[in-house]
Coordinates of C-alpha atoms in Angstrom, one line a residue:
X1057 CA 8.2 7.2 -8.8
X1058 CA 6.1 4.1 -9.2
X1059 CA 2.8 3.6 -10.8
X1060 CA 0.8 0.3 -10.6
X1061 CA -2.5 -0.8 -12.1
X1062 CA -4.2 -3.5 -10.0
X1063 CA -6.1 -6.3 -11.6
X1064 CA -9.8 -5.9 -10.9
X1065 CA -12.3 -8.7 -11.5
X1066 CA -15.1 -7.9 -14.1
X1067 CA -18.0 -6.1 -12.5
X1068 CA -16.0 -4.8 -9.5
X1069 CA -15.8 -1.1 -8.9
X1070 CA -12.3 0.6 -9.3
X1071 CA -13.2 3.8 -7.4
X1072 CA -13.7 4.3 -3.7
X1073 CA -14.5 7.1 -1.3
X1074 CA -11.6 9.4 -0.3
X1075 CA -8.1 9.9 -1.7
X1076 CA -5.4 7.3 -2.2
X1077 CA -2.1 8.5 -0.8
X1078 CA 1.0 6.3 -1.4
X1079 CA 4.2 7.0 0.5
X1080 CA 7.6 5.4 -0.1
X1081 CA 9.2 4.1 3.1
X1082 CA 13.0 3.7 3.8
X1083 CA 12.6 0.1 4.9
X1084 CA 10.3 -2.8 5.4
X1085 CA 10.5 -2.1 9.2
X1086 CA 9.3 1.5 8.5
X1087 CA 6.3 0.1 6.6
X1088 CA 5.4 -2.3 9.4
X1089 CA 5.9 0.3 12.2
X1090 CA 3.8 3.0 10.4
X1091 CA 1.0 0.5 9.7
X1092 CA 1.0 -0.7 13.3
X1093 CA 0.9 2.9 14.6
X1094 CA -2.0 3.7 12.3
X1095 CA -4.0 0.7 13.4
X1096 CA -3.3 1.5 17.0
X1097 CA -4.8 5.0 16.3
X1098 CA -8.1 3.5 15.0
X1099 CA -7.3 3.3 11.3
X1100 CA -8.9 0.3 9.5
X1101 CA -6.6 -2.3 7.9
X1102 CA -6.9 -2.9 4.2
X1103 CA -3.9 -5.2 4.0
X1104 CA -1.2 -5.9 6.5
X1105 CA 2.5 -5.5 5.6
X1106 CA 3.6 -8.1 3.1
X1107 CA 5.1 -8.7 -0.3
X1108 CA 2.7 -8.4 -3.3
X1109 CA 4.1 -10.3 -6.3
X1110 CA 0.8 -9.6 -8.0
X1111 CA 1.9 -5.9 -8.1
X1112 CA 5.7 -6.3 -8.4
X1113 CA 8.4 -8.7 -7.4
X1114 CA 10.1 -5.9 -5.5
X1115 CA 7.0 -4.5 -3.6
X1116 CA 6.6 -4.7 0.1
X1117 CA 3.7 -2.6 1.5
X1118 CA 0.6 -2.1 3.6
X1119 CA -2.6 -0.2 3.3
X1120 CA -5.2 1.3 5.7
X1121 CA -8.2 3.7 5.7
X1122 CA -7.8 6.7 8.0
X1123 CA -10.6 8.1 10.1
X1124 CA -11.7 10.4 7.2
X1125 CA -11.9 7.5 4.7
X1126 CA -8.7 8.1 2.8
X1127 CA -6.6 5.2 1.7
X1128 CA -2.9 5.2 2.8
X1129 CA -0.5 2.9 1.1
X1130 CA 3.0 2.5 2.5
X1131 CA 5.6 1.1 0.0
X1132 CA 9.1 -0.2 0.2
X1133 CA 10.8 -1.5 -3.0
X1134 CA 14.1 -3.2 -2.8
X1135 CA 16.4 -0.7 -4.5
X1136 CA 18.7 -3.5 -5.7
X1137 CA 15.9 -4.8 -7.9
X1138 CA 14.3 -1.5 -9.0
X1139 CA 15.2 -0.3 -12.5

């Protein structure tokens, strides 16, 4: 399991409408393919598949809003570097 706290600038809200669902993916390719399929099905991009060293040196992920306003985060972390 992973838990991350994101840095938030002063005065910026931390909460949002909907639920945040994070799923572990078996590979970077799976993160990218799932994100691409979601966007093709009319989901709205929050961030495209990429590394996020601001979260973790081992993080590769993507995030989108589904049609009901829920946030989906797809995560792959290099198992060679995860403790």
